[in-house]
Short mmCIF file of C-alpha atoms and ligand atoms in Angstrom, two decimals:
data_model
loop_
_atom_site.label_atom_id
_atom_site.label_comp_id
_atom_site.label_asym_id
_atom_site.label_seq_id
_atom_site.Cartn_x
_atom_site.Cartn_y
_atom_site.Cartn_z
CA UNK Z 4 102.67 20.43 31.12
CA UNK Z 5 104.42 23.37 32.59
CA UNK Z 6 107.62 24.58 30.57
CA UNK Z 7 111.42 23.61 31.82
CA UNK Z 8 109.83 20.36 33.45
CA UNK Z 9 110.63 16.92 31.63
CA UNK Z 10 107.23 15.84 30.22
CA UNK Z 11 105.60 12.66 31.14
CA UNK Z 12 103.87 12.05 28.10
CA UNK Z 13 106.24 9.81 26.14
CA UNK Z 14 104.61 6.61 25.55
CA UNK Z 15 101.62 8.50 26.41
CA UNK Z 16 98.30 8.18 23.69
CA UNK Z 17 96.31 11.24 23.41
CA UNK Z 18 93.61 11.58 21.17
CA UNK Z 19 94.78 9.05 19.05
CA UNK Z 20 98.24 9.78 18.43
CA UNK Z 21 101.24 8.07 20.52
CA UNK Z 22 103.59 10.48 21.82
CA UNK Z 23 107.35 9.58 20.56
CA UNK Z 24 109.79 12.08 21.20
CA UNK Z 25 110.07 16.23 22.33
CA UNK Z 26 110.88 18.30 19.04
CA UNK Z 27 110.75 21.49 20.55
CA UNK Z 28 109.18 24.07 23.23
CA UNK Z 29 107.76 27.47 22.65
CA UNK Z 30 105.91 30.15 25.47
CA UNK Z 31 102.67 28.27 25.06
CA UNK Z 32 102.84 24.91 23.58
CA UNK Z 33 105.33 21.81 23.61
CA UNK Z 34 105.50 19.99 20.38
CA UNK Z 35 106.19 16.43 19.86
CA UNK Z 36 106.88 13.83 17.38
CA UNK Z 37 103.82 11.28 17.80
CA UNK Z 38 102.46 8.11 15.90
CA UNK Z 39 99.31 8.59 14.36
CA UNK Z 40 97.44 5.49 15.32
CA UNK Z 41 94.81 5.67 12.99
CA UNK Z 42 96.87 5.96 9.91
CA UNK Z 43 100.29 4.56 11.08
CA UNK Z 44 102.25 7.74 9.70
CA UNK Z 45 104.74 10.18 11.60
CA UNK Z 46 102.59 13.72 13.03
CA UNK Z 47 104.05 16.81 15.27
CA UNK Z 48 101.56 17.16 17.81
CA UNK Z 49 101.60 20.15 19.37
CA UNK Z 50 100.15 20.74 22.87
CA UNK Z 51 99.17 23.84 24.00
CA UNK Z 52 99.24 24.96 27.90
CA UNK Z 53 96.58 24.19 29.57
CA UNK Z 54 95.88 27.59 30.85
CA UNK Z 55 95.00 28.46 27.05
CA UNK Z 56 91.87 26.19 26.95
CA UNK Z 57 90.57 27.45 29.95
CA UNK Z 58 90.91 30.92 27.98
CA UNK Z 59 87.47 31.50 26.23
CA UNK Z 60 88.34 34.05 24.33
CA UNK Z 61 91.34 31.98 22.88
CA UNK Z 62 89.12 28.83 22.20
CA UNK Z 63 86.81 29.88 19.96
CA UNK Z 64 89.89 31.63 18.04
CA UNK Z 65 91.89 29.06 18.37
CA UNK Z 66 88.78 26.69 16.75
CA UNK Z 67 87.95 29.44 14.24
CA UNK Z 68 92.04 29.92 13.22
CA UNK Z 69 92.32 26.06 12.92
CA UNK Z 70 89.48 25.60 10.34
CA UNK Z 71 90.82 28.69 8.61
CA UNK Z 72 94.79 27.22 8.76
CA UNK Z 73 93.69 23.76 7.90
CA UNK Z 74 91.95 24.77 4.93
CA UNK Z 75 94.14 26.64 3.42
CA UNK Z 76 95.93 23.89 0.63
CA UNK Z 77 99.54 25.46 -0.07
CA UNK Z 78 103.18 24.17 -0.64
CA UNK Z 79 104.55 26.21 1.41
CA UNK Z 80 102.08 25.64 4.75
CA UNK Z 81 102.60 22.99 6.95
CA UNK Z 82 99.07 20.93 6.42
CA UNK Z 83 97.40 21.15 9.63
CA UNK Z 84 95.06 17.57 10.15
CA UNK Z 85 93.41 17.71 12.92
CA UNK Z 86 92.20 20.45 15.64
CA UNK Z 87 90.73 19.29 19.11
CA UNK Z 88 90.30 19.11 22.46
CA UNK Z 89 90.83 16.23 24.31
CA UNK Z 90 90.92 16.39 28.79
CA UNK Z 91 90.95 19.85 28.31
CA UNK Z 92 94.68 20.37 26.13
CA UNK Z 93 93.90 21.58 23.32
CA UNK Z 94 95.75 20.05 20.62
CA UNK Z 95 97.30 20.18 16.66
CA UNK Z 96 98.22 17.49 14.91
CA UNK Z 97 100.07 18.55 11.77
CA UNK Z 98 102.67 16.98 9.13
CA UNK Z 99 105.87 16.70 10.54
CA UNK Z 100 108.27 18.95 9.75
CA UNK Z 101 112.20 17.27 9.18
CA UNK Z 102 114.64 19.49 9.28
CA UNK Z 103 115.45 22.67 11.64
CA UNK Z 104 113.56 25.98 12.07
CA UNK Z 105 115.25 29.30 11.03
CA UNK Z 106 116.26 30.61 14.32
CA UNK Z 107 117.91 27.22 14.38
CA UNK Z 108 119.48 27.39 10.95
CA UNK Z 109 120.66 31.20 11.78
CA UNK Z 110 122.10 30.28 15.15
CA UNK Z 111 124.35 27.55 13.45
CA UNK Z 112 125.50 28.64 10.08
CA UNK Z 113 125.27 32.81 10.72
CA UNK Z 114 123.93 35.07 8.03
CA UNK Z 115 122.87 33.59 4.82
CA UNK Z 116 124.16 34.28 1.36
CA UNK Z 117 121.64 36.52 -0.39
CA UNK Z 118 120.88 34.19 -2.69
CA UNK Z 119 119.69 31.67 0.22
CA UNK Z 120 117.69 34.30 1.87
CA UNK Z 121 116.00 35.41 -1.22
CA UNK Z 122 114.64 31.65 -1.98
CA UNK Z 123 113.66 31.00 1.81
CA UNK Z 124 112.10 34.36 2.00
CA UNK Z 125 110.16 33.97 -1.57
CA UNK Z 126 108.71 30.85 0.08
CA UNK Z 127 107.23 32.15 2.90
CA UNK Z 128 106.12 35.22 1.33
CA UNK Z 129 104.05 33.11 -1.10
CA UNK Z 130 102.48 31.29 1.98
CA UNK Z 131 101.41 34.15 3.58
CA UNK Z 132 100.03 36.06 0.42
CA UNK Z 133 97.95 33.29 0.18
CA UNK Z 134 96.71 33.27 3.86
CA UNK Z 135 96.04 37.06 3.60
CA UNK Z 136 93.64 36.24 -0.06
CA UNK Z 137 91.63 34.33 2.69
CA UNK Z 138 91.46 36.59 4.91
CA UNK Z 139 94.11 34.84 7.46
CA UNK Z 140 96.54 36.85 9.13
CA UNK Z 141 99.75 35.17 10.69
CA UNK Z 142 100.43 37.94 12.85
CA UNK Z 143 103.41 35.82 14.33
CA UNK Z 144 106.36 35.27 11.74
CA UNK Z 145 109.00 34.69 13.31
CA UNK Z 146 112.49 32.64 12.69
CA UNK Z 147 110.95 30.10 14.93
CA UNK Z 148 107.06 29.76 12.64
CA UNK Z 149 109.67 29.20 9.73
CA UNK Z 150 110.24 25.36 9.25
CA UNK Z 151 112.92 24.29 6.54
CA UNK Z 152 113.15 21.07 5.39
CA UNK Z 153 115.66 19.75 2.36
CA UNK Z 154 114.53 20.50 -0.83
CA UNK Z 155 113.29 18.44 -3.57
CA UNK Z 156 116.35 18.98 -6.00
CA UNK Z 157 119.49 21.49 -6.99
CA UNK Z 158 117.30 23.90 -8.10
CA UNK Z 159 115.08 24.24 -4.99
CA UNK Z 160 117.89 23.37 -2.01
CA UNK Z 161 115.52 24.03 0.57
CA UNK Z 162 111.62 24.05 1.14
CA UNK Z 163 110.09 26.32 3.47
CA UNK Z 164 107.19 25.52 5.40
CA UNK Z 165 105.35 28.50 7.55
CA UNK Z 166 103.35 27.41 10.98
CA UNK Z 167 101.51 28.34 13.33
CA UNK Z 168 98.75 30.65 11.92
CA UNK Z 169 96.39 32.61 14.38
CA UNK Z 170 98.07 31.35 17.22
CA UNK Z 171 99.98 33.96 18.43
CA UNK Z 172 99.20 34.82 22.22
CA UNK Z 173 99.87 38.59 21.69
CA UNK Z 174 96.62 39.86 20.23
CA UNK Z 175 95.22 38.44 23.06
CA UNK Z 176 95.04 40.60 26.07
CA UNK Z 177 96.44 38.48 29.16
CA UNK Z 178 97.28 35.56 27.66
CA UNK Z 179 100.50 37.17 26.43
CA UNK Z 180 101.56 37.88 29.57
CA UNK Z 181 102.62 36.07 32.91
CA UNK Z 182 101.44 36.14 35.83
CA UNK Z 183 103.90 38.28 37.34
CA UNK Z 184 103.18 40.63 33.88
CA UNK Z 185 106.31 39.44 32.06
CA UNK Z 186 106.32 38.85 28.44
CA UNK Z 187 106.09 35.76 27.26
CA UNK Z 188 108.32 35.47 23.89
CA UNK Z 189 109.94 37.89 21.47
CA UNK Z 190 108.86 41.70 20.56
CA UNK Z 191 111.37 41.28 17.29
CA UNK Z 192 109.42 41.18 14.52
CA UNK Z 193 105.80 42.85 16.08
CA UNK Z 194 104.52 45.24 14.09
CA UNK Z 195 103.89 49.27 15.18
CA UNK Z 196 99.73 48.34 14.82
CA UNK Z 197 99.64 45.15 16.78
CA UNK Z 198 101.48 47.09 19.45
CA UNK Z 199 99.50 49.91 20.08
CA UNK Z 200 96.00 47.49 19.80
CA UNK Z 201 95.10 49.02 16.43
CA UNK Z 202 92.94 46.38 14.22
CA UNK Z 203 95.91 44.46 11.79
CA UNK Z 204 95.46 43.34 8.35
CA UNK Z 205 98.44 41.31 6.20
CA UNK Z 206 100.66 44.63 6.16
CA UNK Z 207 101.84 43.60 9.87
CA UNK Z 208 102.84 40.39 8.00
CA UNK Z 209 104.85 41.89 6.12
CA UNK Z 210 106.47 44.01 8.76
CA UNK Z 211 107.13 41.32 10.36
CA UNK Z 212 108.92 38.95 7.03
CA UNK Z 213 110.73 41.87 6.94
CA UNK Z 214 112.30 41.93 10.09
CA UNK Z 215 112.79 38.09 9.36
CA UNK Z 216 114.42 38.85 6.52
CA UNK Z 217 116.72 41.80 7.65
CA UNK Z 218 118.07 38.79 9.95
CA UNK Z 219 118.49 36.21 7.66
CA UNK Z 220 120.64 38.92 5.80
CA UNK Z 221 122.62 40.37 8.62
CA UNK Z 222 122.35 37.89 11.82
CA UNK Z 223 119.80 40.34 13.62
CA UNK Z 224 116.40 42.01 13.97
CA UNK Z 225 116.44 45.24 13.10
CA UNK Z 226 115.56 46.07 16.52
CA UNK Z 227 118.23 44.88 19.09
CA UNK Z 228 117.92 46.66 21.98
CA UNK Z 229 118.86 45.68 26.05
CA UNK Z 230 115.39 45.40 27.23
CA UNK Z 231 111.30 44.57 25.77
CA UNK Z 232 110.14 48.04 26.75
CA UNK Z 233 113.10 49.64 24.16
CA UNK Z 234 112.68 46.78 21.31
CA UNK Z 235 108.89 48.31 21.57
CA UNK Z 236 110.05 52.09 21.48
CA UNK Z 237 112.18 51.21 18.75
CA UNK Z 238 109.42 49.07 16.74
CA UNK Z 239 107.20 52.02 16.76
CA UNK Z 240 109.31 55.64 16.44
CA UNK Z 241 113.26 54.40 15.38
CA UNK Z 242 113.83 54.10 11.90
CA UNK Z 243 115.85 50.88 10.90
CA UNK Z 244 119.46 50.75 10.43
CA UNK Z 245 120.33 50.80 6.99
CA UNK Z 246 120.93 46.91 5.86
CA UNK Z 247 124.19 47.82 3.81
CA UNK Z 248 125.81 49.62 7.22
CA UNK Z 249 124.88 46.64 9.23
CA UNK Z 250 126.89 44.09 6.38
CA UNK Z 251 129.02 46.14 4.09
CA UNK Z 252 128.90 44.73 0.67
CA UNK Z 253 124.95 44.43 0.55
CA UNK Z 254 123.59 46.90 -2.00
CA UNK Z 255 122.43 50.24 -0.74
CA UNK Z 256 119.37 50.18 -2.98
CA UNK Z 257 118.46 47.20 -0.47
CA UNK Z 258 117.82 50.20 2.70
CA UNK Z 259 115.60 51.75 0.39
CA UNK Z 260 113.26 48.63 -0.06
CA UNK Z 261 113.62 47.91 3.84
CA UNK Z 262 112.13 51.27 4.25
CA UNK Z 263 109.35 51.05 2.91
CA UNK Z 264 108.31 47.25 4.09
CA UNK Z 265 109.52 48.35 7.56
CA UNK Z 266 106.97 51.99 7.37
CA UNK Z 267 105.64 52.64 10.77
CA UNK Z 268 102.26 52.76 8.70
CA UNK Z 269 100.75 49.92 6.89
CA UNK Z 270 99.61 51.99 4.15
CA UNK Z 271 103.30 52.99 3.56
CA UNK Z 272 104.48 49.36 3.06
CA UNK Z 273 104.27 47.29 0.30
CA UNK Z 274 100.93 45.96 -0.52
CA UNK Z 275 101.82 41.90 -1.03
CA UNK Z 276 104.70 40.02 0.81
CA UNK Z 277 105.59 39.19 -2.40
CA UNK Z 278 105.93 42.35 -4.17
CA UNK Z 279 108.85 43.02 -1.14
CA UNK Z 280 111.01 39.59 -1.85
CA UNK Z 281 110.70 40.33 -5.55
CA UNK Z 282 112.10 43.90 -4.77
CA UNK Z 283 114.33 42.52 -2.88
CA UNK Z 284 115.60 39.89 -4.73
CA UNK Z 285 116.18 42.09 -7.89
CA UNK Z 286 118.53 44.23 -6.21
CA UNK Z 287 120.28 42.02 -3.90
CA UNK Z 288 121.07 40.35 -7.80
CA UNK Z 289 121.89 43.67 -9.32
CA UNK Z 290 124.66 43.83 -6.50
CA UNK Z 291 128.10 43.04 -7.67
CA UNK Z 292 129.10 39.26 -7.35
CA UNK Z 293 126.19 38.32 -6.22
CA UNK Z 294 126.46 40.10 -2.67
CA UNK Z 295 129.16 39.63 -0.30
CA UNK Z 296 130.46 36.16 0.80
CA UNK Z 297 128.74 34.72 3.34
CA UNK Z 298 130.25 36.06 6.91
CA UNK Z 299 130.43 32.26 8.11
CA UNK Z 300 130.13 28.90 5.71
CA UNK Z 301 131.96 25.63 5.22
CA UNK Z 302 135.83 25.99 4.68
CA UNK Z 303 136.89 25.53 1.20
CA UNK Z 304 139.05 22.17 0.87
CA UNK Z 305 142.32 22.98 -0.99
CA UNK Z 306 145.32 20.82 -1.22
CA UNK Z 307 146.53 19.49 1.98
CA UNK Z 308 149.48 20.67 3.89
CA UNK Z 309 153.17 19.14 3.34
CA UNK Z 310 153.55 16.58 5.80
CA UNK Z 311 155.74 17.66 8.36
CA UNK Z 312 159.99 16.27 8.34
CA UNK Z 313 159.28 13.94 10.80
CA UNK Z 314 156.30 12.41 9.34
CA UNK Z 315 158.21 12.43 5.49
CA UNK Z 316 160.28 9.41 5.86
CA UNK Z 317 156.62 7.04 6.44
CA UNK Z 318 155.52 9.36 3.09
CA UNK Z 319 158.66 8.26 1.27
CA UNK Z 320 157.71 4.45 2.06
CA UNK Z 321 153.86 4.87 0.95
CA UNK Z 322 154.77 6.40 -1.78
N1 LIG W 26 105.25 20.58 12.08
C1 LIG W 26 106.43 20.56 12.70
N2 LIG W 26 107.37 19.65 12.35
C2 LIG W 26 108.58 19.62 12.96
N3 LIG W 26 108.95 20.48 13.94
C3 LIG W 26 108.06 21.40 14.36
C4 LIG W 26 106.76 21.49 13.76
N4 LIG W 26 106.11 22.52 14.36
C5 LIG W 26 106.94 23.04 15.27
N5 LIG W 26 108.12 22.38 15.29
C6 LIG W 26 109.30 22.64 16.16
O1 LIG W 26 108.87 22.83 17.49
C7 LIG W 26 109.42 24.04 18.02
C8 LIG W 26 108.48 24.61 19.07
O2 LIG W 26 107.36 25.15 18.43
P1 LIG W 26 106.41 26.23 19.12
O3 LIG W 26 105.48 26.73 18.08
O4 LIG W 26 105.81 25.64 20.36
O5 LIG W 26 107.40 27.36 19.62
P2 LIG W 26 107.97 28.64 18.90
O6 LIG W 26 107.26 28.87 17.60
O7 LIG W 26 109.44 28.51 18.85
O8 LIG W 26 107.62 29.77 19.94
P3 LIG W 26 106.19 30.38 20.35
O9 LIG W 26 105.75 29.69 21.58
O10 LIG W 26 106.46 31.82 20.61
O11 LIG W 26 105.25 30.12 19.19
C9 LIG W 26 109.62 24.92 16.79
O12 LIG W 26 110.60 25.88 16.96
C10 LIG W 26 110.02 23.91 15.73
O13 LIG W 26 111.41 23.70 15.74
MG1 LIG W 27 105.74 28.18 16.69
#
């Protein structure tokens, strides 16, 4: 199932499921909308390269990550609900997601209001405390792991749904890479440790919502630079731009708390994901109206224009 080539597996059963329709593609999997033909209900099945499976070292992670993910019951964690092999593909079959991913939701409507931010970033905060009181870390949030469906009422607009635990590629040595030693995916939101190889704990997680977050807030990463090799320099020695320079009218007290979740050393960052939003959240409230006005949003309806003279003698009659 090599990437940019259209997929023969519509129609297609695999392991049970009947494959529908191609949500989306990442560096190492395609995922689908499938049938579950067992219990008649709506999955994403996601199918990862087959170069992974015959990756050892990523099997028995990617079966020990699965048991972990699946097990983990929480609101804000798309339920995983079955982990296999089948022809050797290894597969996911997980509830499907409707709605759009973040980088999605960012590349169409632009920076978020604060407010908006601060509820989608509470959300995935609280998923990934959780992981990390099980001893899961992510160690891939990104826009793209960030799922956002419509919410269940005016007071929750949205809910947020993280994916994709364990399975990054880059803690594994090779697998991230091509053959021709490219990169495969983004260096935006890696943390200093999982960089330089140094053993990571939930801290990168946070690093990483952080950078997620910045985005949400301002339309980038942190760390935009013109190549991979610079994004990494900058990950590990540049401090980040202050979040009020980037988007005048966002509190300064705001750089202060990006700081400190965005430390080049774990220890320096805040100890719980949630402990950062909260932070967060209180002073992007404290700020005055609310922050500024979102840079992009839908155009407020006033009165329509007077008709033109031409068009006033048809008025006249309807009138
Ligand atoms: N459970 C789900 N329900 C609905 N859509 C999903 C679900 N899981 C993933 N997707 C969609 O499929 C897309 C591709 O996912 P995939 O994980 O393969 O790539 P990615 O996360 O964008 O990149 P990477 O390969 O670096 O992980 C996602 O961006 C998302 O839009
Ligand atoms: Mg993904």
């Amino acid at each position: 199932m090599p990437a940019g080539r259209p997929s023969g597996l519509l129609g297609k059963e695999i392991a049970g499921y009947r494959v529908e329709s191609e949500i989306g593609r990442g560096g190492m999997a395609v995922v689908y909308r499938a049938r579950d033909l067992r219990l008649d209900r709506t999955v994403a099945l996601k199918l990862l390269a087959p170069e992974l499976a015959r990756n050892d070292t990523f099997r028995k992670r990617f079966a020990h990550e699965s048991r972990v993910a699946a097990s983990i019951d929480h609101p804000h964690i798309v339920p995983v609900f079955e982990a296999g092999e089948t022809e050797g593909v290894l597969y996911i079959a997980m509830r499907y997601v409707a709605g759009r991913d973040l980088a999605a939701l960012l590349d169409r409507e632009g920076p978020l209001p604060p407010v908006k931010a601060g509820r989608i970033a509470a959300q995935v905060a609280s998923a990934l405390d959780a992981a990390h009181a099980h001893d899961l870390v992510h160690r891939d949030v990104k826009p793209g792991n960030v799922l956002v469906a419509e919410g269940t009422d005016g007071d929750h607009p949205e809910h947020v749904y993280l994916t994709d635990f364990g399975l990054t590629k880059k803690s594994l040595s090779l697998t991230g890479f091509t053959t021709v030693g490219e990169f495969v995916g983004t260096l935006d939101y890696v943390a200093p440790e999982q960089i330089s190889g140094k053993p990571v704990d939930g801290r990168c997680d946070v690093y990483s919502l952080a950078c997620v977050v910045f985005e949400t807030l301002v339309g980038a990463p942190p760390f935009r630079r013109d190549n991979d090799w610079a994004v990494l320099w900058a990950q590990q020695y540049d401090p980040p731009p202050p979040l009020s320079e980037v988007r005048p009218g966002l509190p300064s007290a705001a750089d202060a708390v990006f700081a400190r979740a965005l430390a080049k050393t774990p220890e320096e960052r805040y100890g719980t994901c949630l402990e950062f939003v909260a932070e967060l959240r209180a002073v992007l409230a404290d700020a005055p109206g609310g922050g500024p006005a979102a840079p992009r949003g839908p155009r407020r309806l006033g009165a329509p224009p007077a008709p033109p003279a031409w068009a006033r003698p048809v008025f006249r009659e309807l009138d």
